[in-house]
Tab-separated table of N, CA, C and O in Angstrom:
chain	number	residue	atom	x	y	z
K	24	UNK	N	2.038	35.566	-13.668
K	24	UNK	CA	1.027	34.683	-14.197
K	24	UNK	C	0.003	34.400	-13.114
K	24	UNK	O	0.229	34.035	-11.961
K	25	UNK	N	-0.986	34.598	-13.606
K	25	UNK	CA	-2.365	34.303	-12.485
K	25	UNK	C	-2.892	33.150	-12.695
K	25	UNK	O	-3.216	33.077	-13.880
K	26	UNK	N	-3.206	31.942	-11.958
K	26	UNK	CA	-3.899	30.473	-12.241
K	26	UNK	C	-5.033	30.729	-11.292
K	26	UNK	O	-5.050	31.201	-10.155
K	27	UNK	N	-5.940	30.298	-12.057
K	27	UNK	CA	-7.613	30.330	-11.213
K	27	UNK	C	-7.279	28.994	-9.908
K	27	UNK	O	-6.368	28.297	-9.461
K	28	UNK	N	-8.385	29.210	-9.785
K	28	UNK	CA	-8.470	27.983	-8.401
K	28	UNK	C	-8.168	26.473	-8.947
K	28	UNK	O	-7.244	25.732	-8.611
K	29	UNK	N	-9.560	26.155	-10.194
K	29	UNK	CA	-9.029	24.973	-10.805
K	29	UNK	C	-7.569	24.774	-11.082
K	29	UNK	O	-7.079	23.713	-10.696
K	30	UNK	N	-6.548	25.935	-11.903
K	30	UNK	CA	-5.390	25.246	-11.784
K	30	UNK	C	-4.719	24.794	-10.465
K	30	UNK	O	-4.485	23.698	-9.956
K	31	UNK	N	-4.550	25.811	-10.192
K	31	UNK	CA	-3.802	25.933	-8.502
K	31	UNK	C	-3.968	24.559	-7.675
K	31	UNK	O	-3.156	23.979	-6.955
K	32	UNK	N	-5.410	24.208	-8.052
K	32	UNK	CA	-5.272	22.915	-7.704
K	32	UNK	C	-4.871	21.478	-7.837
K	32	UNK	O	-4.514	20.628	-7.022
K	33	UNK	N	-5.138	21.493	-9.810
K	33	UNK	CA	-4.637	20.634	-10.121
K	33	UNK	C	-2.763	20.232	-10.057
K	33	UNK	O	-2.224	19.126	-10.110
K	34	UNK	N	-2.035	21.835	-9.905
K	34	UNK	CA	-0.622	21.936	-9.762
K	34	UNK	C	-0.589	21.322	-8.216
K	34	UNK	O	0.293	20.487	-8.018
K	35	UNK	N	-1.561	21.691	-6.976
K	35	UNK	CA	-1.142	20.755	-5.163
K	35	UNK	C	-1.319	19.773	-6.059
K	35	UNK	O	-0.256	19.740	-6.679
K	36	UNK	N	-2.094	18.888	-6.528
K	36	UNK	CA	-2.610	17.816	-6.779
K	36	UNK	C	-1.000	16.732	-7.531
K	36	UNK	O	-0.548	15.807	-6.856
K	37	UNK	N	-0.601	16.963	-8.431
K	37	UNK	CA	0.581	16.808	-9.031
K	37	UNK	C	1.595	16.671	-8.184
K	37	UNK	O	2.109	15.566	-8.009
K	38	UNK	N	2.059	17.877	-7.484
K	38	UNK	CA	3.676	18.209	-6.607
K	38	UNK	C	2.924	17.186	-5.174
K	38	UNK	O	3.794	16.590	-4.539
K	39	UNK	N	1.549	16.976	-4.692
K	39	UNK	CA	1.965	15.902	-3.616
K	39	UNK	C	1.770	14.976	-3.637
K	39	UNK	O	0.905	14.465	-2.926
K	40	UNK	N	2.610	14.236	-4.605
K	40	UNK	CA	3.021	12.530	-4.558
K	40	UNK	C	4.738	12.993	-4.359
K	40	UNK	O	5.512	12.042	-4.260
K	41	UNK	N	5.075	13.780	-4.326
K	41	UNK	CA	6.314	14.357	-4.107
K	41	UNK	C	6.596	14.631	-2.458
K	41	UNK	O	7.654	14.681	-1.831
K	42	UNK	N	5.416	14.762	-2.102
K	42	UNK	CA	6.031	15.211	-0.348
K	42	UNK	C	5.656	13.496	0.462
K	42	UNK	O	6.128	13.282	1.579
K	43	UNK	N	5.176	12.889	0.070
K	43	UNK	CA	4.997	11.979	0.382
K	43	UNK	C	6.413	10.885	0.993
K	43	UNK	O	7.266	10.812	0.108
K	44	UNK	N	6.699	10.281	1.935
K	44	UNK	CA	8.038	10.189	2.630
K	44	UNK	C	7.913	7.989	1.678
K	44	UNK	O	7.123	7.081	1.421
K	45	UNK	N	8.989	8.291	1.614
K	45	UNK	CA	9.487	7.225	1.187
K	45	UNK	C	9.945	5.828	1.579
K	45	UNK	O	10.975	6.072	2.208
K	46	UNK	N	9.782	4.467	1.578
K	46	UNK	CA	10.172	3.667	2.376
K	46	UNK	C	11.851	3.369	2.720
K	46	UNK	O	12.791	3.084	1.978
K	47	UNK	N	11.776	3.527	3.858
K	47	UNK	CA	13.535	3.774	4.513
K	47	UNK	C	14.331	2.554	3.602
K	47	UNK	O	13.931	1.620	2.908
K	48	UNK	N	15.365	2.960	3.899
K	48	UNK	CA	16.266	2.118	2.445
K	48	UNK	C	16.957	0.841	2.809
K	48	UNK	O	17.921	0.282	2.286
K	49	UNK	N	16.384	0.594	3.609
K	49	UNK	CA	16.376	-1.506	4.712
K	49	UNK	C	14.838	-1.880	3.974
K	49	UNK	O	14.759	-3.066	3.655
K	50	UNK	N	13.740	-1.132	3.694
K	50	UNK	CA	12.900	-1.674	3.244
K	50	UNK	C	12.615	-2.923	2.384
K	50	UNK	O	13.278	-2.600	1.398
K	51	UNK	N	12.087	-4.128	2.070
K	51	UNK	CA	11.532	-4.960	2.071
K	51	UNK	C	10.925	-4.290	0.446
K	51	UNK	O	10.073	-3.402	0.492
K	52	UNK	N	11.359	-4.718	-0.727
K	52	UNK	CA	10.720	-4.039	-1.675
K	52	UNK	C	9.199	-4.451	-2.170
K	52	UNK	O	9.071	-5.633	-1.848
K	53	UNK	N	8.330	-4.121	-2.633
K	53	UNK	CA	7.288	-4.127	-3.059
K	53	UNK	C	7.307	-5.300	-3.410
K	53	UNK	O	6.935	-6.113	-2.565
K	54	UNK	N	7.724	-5.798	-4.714
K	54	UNK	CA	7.869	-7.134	-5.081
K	54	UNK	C	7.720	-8.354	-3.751
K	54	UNK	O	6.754	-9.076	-3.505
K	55	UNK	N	8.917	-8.271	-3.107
K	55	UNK	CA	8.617	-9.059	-1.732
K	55	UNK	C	7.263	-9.536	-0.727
K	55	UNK	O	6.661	-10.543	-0.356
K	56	UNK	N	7.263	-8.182	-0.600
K	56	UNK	CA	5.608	-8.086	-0.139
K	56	UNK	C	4.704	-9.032	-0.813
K	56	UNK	O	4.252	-10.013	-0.223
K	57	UNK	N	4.460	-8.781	-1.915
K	57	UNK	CA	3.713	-9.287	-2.986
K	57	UNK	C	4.063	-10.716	-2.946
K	57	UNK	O	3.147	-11.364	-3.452
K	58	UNK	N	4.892	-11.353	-2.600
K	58	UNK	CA	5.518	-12.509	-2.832
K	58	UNK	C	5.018	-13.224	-1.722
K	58	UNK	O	4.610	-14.369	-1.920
K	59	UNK	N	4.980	-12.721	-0.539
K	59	UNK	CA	4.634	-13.165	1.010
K	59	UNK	C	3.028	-13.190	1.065
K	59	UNK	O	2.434	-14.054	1.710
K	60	UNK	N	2.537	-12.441	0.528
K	60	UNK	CA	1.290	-12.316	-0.038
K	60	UNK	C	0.202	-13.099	-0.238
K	60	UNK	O	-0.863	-13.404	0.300
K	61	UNK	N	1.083	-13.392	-1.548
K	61	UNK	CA	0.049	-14.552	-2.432
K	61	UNK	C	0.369	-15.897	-1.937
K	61	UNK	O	-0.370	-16.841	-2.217
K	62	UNK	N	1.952	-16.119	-0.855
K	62	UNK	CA	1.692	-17.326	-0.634
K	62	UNK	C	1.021	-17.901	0.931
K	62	UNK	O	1.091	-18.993	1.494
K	63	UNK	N	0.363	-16.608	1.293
K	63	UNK	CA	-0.994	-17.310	2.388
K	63	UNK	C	-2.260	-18.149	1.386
K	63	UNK	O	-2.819	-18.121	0.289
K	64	UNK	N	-2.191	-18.963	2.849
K	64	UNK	CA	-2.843	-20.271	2.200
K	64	UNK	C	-4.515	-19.573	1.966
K	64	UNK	O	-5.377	-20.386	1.632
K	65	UNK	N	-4.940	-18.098	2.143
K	65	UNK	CA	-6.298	-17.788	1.879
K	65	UNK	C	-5.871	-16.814	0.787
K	65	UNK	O	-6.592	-15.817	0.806
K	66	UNK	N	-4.908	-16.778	-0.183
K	66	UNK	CA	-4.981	-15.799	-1.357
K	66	UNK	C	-5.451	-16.168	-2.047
K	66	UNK	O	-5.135	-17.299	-2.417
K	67	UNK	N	-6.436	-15.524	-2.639
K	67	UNK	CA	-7.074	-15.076	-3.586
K	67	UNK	C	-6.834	-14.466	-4.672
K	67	UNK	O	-6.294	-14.994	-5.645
K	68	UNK	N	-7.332	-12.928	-4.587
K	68	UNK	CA	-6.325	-11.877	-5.761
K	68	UNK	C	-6.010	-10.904	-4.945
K	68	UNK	O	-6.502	-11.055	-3.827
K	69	UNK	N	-4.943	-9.324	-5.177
K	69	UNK	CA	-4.430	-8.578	-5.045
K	69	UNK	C	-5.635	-7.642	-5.053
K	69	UNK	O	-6.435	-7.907	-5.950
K	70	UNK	N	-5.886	-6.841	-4.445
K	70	UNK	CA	-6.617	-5.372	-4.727
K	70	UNK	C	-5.916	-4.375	-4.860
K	70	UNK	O	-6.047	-3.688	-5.873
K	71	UNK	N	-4.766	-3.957	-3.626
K	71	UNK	CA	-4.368	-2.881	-3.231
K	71	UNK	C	-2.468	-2.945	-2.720
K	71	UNK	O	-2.272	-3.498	-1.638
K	72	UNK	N	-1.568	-2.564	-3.253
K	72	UNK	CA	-0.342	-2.882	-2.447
K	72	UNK	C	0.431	-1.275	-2.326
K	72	UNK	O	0.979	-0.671	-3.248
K	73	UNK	N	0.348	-1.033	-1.557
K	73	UNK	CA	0.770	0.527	-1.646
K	73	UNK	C	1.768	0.988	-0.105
K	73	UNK	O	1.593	0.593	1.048
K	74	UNK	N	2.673	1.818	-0.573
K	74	UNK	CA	3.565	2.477	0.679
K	74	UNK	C	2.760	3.625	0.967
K	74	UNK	O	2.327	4.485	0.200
K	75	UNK	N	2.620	3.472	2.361
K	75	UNK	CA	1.481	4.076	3.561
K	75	UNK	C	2.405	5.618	4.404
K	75	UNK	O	2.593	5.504	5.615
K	76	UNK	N	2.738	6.485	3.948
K	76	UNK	CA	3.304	7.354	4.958
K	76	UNK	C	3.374	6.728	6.446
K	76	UNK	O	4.478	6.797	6.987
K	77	UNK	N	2.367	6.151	7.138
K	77	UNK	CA	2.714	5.953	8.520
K	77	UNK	C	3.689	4.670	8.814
K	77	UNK	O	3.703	4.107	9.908
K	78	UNK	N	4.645	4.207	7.507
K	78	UNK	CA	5.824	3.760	7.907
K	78	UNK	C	5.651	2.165	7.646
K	78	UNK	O	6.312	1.267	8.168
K	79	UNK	N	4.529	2.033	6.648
K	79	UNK	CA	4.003	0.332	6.354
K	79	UNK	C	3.689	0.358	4.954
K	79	UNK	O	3.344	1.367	4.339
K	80	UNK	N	3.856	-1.072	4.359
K	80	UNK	CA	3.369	-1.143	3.491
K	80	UNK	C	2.103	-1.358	3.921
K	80	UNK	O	1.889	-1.862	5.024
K	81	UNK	N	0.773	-0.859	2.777
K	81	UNK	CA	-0.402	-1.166	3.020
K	81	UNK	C	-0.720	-2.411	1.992
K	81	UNK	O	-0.054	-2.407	0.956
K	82	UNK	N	-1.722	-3.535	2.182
K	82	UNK	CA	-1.881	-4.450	1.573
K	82	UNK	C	-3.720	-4.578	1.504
K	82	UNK	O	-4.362	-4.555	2.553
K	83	UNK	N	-4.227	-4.675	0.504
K	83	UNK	CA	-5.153	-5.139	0.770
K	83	UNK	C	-5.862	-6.177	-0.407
K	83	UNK	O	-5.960	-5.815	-1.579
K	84	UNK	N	-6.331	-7.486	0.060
K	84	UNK	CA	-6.688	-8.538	-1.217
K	84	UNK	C	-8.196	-9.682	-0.956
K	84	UNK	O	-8.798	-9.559	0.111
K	85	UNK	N	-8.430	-10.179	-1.444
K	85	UNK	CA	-9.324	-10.950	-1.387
K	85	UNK	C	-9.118	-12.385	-1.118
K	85	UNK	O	-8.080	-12.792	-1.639
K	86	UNK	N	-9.757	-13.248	-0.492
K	86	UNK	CA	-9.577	-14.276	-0.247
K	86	UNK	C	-10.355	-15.280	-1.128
K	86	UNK	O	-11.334	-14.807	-1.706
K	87	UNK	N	-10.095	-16.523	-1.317
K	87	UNK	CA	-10.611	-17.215	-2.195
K	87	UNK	C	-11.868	-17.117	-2.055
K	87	UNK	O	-12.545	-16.805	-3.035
K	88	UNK	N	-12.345	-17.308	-1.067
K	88	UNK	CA	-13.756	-16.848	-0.609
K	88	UNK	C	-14.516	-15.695	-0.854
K	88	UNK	O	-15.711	-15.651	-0.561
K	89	UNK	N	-13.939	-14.796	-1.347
K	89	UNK	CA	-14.135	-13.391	-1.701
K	89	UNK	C	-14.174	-12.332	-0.562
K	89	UNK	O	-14.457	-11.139	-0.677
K	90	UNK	N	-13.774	-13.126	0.743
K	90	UNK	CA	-13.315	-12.098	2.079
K	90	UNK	C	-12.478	-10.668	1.811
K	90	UNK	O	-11.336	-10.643	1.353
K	91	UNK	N	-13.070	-9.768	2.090
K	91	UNK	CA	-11.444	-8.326	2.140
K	91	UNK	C	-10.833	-8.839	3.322
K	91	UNK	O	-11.188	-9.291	4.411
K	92	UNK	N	-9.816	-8.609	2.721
K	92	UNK	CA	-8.401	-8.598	4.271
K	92	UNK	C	-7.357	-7.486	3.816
K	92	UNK	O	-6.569	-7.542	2.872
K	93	UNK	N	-7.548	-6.510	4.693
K	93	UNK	CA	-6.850	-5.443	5.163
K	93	UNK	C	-5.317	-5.469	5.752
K	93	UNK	O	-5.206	-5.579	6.973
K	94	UNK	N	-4.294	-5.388	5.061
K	94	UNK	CA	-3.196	-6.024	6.101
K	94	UNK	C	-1.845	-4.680	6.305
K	94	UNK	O	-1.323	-4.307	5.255
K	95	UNK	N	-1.441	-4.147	7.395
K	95	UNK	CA	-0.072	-3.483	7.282
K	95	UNK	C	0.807	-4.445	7.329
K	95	UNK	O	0.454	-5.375	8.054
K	96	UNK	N	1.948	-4.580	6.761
K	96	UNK	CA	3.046	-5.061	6.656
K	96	UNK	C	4.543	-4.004	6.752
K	96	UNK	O	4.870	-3.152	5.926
K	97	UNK	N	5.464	-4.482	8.349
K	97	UNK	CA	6.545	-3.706	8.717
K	97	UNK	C	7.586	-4.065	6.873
K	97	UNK	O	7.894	-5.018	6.157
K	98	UNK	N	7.731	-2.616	6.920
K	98	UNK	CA	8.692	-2.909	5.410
K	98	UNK	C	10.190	-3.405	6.105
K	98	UNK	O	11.206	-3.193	5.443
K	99	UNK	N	10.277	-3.900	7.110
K	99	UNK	CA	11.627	-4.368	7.194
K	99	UNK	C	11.619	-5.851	7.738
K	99	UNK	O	12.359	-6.765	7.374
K	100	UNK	N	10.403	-5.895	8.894
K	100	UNK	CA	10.331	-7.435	8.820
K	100	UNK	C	9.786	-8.378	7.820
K	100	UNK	O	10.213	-9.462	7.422
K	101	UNK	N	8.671	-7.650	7.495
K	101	UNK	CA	8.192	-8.169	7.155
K	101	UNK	C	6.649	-8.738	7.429
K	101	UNK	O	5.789	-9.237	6.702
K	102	UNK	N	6.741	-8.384	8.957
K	102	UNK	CA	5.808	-8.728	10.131
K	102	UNK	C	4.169	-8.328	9.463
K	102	UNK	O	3.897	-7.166	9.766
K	103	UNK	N	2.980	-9.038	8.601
K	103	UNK	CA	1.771	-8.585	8.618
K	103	UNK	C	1.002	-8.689	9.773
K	103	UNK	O	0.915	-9.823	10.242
K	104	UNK	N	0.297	-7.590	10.474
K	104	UNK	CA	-0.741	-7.511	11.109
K	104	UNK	C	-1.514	-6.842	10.391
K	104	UNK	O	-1.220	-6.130	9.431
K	105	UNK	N	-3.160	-7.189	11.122
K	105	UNK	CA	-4.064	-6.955	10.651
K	105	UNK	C	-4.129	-5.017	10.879
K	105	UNK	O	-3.379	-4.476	11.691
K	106	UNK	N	-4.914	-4.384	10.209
K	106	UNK	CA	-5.487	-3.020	10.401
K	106	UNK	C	-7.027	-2.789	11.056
K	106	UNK	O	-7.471	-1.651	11.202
């Protein structure tokens, strides 16, 4: 079977959310995160909560003020620093 370029691509496109490495299994689940989150005293709303290959959750939300704040969070402490 021969697939043009468009397929070929859309098939990488599909299989890599699959190579993508997973949060180690001490991790701090999503929910949690989310929980630690909203209760800083500058939350606002949610934009972005996503597991980051380089070993963090990524966070990113708005402040009541309508500030972006960019945040990694260690999936085991818990620990947010800024990005």
């Amino acid at each position: 079977m021969r697939l043009t370029l468009p397929a070929a691509a859309m098939l990488a496109l599909v299989a890599l959310p699959g190579w993508a490495a997973a949060p180690p299994a001490n991790a701090r689940p999503a929910s949690d995160v989310l929980r630690m989150i909203e209760q800083r005293p500058d939350f606002g709303h949610l934009e972005e909560l996503d597991w980051d290959d380089g070993g963090y959750w990524k966070v990113e939300y708005r402040t009541r003020d309508g500030r972006k704040v960019e945040l990694r969070v260690d999936p085991v402490s818990g620990e947010a620093r800024a990005r």
